[in-house]
Short mmCIF file of C-alpha atoms and ligand atoms in Angstrom, two decimals:
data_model
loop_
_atom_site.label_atom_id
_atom_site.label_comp_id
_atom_site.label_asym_id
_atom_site.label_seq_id
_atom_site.Cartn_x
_atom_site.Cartn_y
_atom_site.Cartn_z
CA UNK A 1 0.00 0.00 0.00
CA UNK A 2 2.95 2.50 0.72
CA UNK A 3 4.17 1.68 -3.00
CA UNK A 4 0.87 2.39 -4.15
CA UNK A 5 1.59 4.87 -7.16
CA UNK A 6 -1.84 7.09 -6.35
CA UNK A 7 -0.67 7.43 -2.87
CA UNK A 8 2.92 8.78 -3.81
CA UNK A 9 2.32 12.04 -3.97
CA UNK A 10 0.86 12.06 -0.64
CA UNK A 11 3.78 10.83 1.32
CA UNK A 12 6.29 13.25 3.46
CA UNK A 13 9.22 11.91 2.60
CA UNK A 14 11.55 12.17 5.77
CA UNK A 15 13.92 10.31 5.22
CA UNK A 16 15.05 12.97 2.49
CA UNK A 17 14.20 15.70 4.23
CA UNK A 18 16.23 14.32 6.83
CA UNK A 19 19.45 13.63 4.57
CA UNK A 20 19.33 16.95 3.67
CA UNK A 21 19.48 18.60 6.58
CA UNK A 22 22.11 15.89 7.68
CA UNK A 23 24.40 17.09 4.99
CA UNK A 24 23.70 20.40 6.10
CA UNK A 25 24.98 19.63 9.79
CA UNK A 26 27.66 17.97 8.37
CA UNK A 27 28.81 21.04 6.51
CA UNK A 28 29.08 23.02 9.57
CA UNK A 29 30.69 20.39 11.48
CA UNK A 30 33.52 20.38 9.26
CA UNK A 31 33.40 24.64 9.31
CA UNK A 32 33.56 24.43 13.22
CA UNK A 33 36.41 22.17 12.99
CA UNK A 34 38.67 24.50 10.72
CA UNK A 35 37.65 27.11 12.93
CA UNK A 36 37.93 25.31 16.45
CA UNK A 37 40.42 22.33 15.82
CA UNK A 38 37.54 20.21 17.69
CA UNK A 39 34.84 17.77 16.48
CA UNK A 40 31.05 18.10 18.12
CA UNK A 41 30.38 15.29 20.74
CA UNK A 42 27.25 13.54 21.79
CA UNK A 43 26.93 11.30 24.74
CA UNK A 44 24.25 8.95 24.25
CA UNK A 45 22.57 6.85 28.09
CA UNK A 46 20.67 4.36 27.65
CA UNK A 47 18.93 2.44 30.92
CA UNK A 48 17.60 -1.33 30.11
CA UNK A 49 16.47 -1.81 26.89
CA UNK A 50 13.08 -0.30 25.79
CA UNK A 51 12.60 -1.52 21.72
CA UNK A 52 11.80 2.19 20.80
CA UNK A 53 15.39 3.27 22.24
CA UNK A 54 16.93 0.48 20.45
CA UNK A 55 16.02 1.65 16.81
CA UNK A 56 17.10 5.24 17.67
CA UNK A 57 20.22 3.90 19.36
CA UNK A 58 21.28 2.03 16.16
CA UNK A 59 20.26 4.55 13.40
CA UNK A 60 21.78 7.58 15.24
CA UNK A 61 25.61 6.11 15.66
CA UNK A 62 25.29 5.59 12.03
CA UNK A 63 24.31 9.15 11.05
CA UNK A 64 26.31 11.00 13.68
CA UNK A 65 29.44 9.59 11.84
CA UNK A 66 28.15 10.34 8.58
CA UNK A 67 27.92 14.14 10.16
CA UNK A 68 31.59 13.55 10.75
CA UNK A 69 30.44 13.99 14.67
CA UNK A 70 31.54 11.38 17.92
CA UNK A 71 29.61 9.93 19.76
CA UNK A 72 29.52 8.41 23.06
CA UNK A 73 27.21 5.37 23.98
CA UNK A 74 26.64 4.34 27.49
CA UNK A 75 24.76 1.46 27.91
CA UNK A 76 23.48 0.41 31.81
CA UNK A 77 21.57 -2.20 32.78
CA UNK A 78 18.49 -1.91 33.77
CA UNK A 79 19.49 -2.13 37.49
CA UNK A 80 20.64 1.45 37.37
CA UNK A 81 19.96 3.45 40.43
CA UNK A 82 19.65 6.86 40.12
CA UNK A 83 22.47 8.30 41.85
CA UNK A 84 24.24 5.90 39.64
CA UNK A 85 22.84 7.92 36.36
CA UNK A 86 22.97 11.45 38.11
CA UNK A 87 27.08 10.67 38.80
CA UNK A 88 27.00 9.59 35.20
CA UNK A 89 25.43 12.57 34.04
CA UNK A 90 27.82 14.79 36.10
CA UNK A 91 31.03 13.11 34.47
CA UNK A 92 29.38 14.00 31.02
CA UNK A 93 28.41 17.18 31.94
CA UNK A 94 32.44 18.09 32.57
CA UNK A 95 34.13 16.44 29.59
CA UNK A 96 35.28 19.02 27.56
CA UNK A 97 34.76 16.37 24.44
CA UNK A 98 30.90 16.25 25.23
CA UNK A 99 28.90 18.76 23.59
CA UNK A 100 25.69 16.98 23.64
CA UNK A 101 24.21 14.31 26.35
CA UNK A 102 20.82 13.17 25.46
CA UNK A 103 19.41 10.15 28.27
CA UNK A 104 16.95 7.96 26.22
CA UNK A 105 12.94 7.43 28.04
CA UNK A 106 11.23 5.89 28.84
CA UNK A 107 13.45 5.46 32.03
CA UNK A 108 12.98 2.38 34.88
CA UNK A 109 10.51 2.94 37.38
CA UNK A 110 13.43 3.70 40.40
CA UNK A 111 14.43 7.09 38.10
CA UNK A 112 12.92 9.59 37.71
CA UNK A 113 12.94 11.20 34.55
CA UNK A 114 12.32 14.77 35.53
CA UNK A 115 15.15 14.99 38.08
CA UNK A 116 18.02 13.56 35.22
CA UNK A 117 17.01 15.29 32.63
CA UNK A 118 17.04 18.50 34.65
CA UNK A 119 20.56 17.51 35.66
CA UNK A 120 22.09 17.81 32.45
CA UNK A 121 23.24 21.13 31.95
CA UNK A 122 21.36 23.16 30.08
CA UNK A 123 23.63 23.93 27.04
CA UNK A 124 24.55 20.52 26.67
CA UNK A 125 20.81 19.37 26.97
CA UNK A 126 20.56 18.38 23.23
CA UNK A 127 16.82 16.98 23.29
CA UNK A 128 15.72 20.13 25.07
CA UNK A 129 13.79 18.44 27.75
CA UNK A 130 14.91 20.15 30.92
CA UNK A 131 13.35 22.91 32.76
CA UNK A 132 15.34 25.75 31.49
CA UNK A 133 15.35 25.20 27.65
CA UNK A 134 11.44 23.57 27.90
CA UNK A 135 10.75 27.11 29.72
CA UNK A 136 12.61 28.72 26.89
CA UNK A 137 10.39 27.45 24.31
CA UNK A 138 7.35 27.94 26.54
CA UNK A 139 8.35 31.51 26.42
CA UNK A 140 9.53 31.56 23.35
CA UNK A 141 13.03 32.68 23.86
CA UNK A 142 16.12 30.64 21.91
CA UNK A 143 17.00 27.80 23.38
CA UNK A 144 17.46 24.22 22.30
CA UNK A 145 14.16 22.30 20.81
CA UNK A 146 13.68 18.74 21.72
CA UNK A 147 14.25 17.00 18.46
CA UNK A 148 11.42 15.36 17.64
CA UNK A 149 8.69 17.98 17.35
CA UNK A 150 11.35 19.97 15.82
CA UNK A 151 11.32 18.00 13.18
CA UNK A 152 7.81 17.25 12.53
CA UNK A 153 7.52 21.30 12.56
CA UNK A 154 10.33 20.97 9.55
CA UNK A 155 8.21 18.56 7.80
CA UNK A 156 4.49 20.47 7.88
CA UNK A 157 6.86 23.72 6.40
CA UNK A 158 8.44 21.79 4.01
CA UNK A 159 4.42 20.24 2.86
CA UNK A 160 2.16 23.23 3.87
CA UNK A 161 2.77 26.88 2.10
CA UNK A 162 1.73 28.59 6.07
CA UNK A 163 0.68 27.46 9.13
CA UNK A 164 -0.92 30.45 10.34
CA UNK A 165 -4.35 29.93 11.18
CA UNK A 166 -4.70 26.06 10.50
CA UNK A 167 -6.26 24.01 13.42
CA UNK A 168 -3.40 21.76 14.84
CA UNK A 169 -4.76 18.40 16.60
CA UNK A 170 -2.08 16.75 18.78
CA UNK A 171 -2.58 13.24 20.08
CA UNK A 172 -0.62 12.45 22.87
CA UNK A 173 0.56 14.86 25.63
CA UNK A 174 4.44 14.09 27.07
CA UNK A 175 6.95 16.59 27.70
CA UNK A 176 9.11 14.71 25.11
CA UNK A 177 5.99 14.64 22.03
CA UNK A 178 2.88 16.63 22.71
CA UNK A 179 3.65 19.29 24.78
CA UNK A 180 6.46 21.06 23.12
CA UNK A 181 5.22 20.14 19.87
CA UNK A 182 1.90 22.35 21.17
CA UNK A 183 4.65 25.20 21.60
CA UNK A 184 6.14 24.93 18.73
CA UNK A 185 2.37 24.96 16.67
CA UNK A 186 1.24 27.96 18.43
CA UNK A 187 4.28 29.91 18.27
CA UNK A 188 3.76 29.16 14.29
CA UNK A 189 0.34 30.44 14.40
CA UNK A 190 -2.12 27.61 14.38
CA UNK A 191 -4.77 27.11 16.70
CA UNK A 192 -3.62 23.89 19.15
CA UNK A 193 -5.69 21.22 20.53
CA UNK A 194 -4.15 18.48 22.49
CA UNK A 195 -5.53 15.33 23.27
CA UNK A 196 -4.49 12.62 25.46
CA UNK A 197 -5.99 9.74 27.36
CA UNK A 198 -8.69 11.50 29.09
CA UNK A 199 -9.42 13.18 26.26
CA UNK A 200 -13.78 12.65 25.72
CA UNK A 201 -13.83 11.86 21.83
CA UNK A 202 -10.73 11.29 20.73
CA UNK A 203 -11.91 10.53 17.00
CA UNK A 204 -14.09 13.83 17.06
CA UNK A 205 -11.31 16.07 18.22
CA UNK A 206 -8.78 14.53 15.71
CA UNK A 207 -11.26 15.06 12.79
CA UNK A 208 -11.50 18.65 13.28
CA UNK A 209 -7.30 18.54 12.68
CA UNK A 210 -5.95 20.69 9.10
CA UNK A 211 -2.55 19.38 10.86
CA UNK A 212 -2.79 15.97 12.90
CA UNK A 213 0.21 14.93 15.03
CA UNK A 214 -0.14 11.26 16.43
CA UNK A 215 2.31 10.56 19.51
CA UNK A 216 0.89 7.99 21.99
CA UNK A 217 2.87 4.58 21.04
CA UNK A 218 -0.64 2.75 20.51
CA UNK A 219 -0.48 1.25 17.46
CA UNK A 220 -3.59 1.40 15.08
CA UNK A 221 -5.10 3.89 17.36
CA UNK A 222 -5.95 6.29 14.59
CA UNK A 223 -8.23 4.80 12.31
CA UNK A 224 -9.50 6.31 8.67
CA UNK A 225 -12.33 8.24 10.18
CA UNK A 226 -9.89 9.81 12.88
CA UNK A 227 -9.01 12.00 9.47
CA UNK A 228 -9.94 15.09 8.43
CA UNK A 229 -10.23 14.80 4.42
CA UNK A 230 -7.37 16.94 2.93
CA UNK A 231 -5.46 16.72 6.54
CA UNK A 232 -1.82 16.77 6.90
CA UNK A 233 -1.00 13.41 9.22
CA UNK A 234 2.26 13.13 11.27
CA UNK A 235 2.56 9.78 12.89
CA UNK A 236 4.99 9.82 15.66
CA UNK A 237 4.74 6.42 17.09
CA UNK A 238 7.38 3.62 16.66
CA UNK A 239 5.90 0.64 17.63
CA UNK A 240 7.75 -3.17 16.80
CA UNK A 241 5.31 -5.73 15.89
CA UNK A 242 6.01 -9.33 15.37
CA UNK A 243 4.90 -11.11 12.33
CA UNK A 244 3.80 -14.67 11.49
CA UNK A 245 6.94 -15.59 9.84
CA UNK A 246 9.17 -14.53 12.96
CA UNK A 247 10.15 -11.37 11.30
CA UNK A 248 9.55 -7.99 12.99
CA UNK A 249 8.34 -4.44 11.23
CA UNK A 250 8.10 -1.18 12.39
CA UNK A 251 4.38 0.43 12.52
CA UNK A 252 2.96 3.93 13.92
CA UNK A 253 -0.21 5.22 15.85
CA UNK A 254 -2.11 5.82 12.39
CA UNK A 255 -3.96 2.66 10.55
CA UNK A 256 -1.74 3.95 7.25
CA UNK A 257 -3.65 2.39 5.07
CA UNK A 258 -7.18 3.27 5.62
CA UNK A 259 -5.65 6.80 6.68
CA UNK A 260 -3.54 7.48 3.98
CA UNK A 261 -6.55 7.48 1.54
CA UNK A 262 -8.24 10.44 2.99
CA UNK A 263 -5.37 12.77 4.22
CA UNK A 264 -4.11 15.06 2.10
CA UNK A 265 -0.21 14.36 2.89
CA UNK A 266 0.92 11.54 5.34
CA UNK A 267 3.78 10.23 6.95
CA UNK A 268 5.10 6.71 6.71
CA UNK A 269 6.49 4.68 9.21
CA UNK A 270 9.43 3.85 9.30
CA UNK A 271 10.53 6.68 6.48
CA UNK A 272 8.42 9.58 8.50
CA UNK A 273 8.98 11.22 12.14
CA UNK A 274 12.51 8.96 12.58
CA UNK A 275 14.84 10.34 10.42
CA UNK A 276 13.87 13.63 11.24
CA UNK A 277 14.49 12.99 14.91
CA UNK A 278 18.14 11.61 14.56
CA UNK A 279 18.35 14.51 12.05
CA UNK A 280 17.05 17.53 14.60
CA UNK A 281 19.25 15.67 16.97
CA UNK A 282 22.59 16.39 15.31
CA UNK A 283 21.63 19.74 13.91
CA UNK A 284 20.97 20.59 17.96
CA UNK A 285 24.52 18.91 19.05
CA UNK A 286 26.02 21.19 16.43
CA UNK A 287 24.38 24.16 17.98
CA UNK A 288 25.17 23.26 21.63
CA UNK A 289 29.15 22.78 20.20
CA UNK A 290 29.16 26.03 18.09
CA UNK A 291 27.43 27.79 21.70
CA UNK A 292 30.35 26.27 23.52
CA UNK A 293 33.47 26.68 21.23
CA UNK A 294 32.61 29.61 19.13
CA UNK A 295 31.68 31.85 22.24
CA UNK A 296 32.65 30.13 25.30
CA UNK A 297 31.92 32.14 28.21
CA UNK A 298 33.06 31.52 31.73
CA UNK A 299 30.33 29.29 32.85
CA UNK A 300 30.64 27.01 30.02
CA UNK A 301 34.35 26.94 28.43
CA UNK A 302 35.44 23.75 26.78
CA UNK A 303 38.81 23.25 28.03
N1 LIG B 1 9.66 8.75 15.68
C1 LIG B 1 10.36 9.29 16.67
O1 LIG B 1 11.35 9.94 16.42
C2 LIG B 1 9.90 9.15 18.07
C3 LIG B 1 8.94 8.24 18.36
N2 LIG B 1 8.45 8.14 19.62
C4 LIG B 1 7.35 7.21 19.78
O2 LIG B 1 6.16 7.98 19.93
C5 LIG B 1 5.25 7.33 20.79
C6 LIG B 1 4.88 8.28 21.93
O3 LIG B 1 6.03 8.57 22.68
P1 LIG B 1 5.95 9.43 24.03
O4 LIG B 1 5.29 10.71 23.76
O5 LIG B 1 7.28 9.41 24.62
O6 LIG B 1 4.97 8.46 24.89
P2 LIG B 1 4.32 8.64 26.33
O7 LIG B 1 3.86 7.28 26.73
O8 LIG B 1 5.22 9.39 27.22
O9 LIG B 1 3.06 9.56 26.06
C7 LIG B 1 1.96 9.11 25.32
C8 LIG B 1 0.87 10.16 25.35
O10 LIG B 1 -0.25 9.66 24.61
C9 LIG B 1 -1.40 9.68 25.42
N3 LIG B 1 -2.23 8.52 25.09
C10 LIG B 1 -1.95 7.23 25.29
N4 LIG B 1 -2.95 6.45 24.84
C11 LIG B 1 -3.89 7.27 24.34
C12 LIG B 1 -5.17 7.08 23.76
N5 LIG B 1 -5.68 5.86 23.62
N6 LIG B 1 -5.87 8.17 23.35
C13 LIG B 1 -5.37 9.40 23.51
N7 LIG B 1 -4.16 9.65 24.07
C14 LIG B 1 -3.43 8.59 24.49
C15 LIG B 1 -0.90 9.66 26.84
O11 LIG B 1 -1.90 10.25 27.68
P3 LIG B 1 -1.63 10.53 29.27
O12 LIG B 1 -0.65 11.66 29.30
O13 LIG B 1 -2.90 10.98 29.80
O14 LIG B 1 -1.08 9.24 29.80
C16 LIG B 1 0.36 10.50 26.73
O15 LIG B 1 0.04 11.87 26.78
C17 LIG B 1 5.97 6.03 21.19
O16 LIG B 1 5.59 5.03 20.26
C18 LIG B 1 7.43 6.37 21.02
O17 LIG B 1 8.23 5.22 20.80
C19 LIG B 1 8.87 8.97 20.62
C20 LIG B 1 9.84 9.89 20.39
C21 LIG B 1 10.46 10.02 19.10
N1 LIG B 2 15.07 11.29 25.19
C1 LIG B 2 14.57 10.67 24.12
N2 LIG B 2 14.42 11.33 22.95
C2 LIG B 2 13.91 10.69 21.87
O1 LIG B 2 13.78 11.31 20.79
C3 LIG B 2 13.55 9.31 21.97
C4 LIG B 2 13.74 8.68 23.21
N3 LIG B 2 14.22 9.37 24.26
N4 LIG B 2 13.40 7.37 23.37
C5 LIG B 2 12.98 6.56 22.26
C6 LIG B 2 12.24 7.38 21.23
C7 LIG B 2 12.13 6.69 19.89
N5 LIG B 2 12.91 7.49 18.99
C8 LIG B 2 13.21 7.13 17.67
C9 LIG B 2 14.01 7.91 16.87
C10 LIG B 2 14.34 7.53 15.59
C11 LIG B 2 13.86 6.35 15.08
C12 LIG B 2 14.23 5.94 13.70
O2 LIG B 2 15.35 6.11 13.25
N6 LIG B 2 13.30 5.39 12.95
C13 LIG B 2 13.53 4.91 11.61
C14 LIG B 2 13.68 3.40 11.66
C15 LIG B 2 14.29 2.80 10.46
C16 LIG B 2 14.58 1.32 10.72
O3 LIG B 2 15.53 1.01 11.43
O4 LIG B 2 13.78 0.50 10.22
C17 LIG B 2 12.30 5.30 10.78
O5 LIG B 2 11.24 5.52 11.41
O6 LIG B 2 12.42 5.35 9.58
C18 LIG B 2 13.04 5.55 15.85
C19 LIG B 2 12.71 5.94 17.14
C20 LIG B 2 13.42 8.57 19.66
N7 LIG B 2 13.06 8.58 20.92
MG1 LIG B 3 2.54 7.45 29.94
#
């Protein structure tokens, strides 16, 4: 159905989009280097093994090379206390070779998630999520933009002429998806609904979407008449299924193939939201470098 020649012209193609910005980061990376004599770093921490984190995990080494960037795995079992991460985080947050530090969620139940992420400092906090760059975006003031929502954002520019005025419907409300994607709609002009699982009529409220963002990780959930005809559908959610003949695949939150019909442009997944993340991701770690070795100030010199 995805190579289905009437729906080609509907599809978002991210995983262009994405190379292209890639090359773009890549570019710059090799500018900062002539400049700086030093290569952008990312530190990547990843607790236990959620299957989400593990297709991000793999696809980003791969690109972050191709962007001529290092990076840094840490891989801890799923035992991890926290004061075990939060010393990990404080190591990373010294190293004069890390530019970026981005901790993978979901996190084990013993963590919690808003305490590390708020302990990575804030110009190294490459997906954005801590109190001082979310309150940045909240108020929109620069700052670093989790990477995700970024990049839908880059993909409904790159597929709709302007934003202003068209009725956003978000599905899904975490501080990593939904809400700063909400900020990042309304700060763009469009009027922002956001759904999540309290949410009355789901299907209603989604229908009334020019712009519908999926990000809930329940496969399937959105179904053809979820769809506005004409509506531009972002499907967020990477979910692994298993198939009959032992093999896996990767699906999303939207029922592509009844949805695809009536929306007016679509993701795919995989080929959508994904690339775009890993994309965002290393366009953001060559910000937080360039902030740190182009104008390093006192409280955040490299070396
Ligand atoms: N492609 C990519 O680059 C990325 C993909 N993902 C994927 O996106 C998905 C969502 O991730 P994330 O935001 O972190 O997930 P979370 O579990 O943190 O949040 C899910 C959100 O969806 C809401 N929700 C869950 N079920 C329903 C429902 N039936 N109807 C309406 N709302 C519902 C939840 O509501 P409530 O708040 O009330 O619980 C919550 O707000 C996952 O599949 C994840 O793997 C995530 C990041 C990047
Ligand atoms: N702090 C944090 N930030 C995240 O952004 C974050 C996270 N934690 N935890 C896990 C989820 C999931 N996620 C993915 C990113 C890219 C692909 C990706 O590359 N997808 C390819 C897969 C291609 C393939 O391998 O088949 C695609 O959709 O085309 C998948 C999943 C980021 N997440
Ligand atoms: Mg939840």
């Amino acid at each position: 159905m995805k190579h289905d020649p009437a729906l080609s012209g509907k599809l978002i193609d991210g995983k262009a989009i994405a190379r292209r910005l890639t090359d773009r980061v890549k570019a710059e990376a090799e500018a900062l280097r002539e400049r700086t004599g030093k290569i952008p770093g990312l530190a990547v921490v990843l607790v236990g093994d959620d299957p989400a984190s593990e297709v991000y995990v793999k696809n980003k080494a791969i690109q972050t090379h191709r962007a001529g960037m290092r990076s840094f795995m840490h891989m801890l079992p799923e035992t991890t206390s926290q004061d075990e991460l939060l010393e990990l985080i404080e190591r990373l947050n010294a190293d004069p070779q890390i530019h970026g530090i981005l901790v993978q969620l979901p996190l084990p139940r013993q963590i919690d998630p808003i305490l590390v992420t708020n302990a990575i400092a804030p110009h190294k906090d490459v997906d954005g999520l801590g109190e001082v760059n979310a309150g940045r975006l909240s108020l929109g003031i620069d700052g670093l933009v989790p990477c995700t929502p970024l990049g839908c954002l880059m993909l409904l520019k790159e597929t709709l002429p302007d934003l202003r005025g068209l009725h956003a419907v978000i599905i899904g409300a975490s501080n990593l998806v939904g809400k700063p994607m909400a900020q990042l709609l309304l700060k763009e002009g469009c009027t922002v609904s956001v759904g999540h699982i309290d949410t009355r009529d789901p299907r209603g409220l989604a229908r009334e979407g020019d712009i519908l963002v999926v990000a809930t990780g329940k496969n399937g959930l959105v179904r053809g008449d979820w769809v506005k005809p004409g509506a531009t559908v972002i499907d967020v959610g990477i979910t692994r299924i298993a198939l009959p003949d032992g093999k896996t695949r990767l699906v999303g939150d939207v029922a592509f193939d009844e949805a695809a019909p009536v929306a007016g442009h679509i993701t795919p997944v995989p080929g959508g939201v994904g690339p775009m993340t890993i994309a965002c991701l290393l366009h953001n770690t060559l910000q937080a470098a360039r902030a740190i070795l182009d104008h390093a100030s006192p409280d955040h010199k490299a070396s």
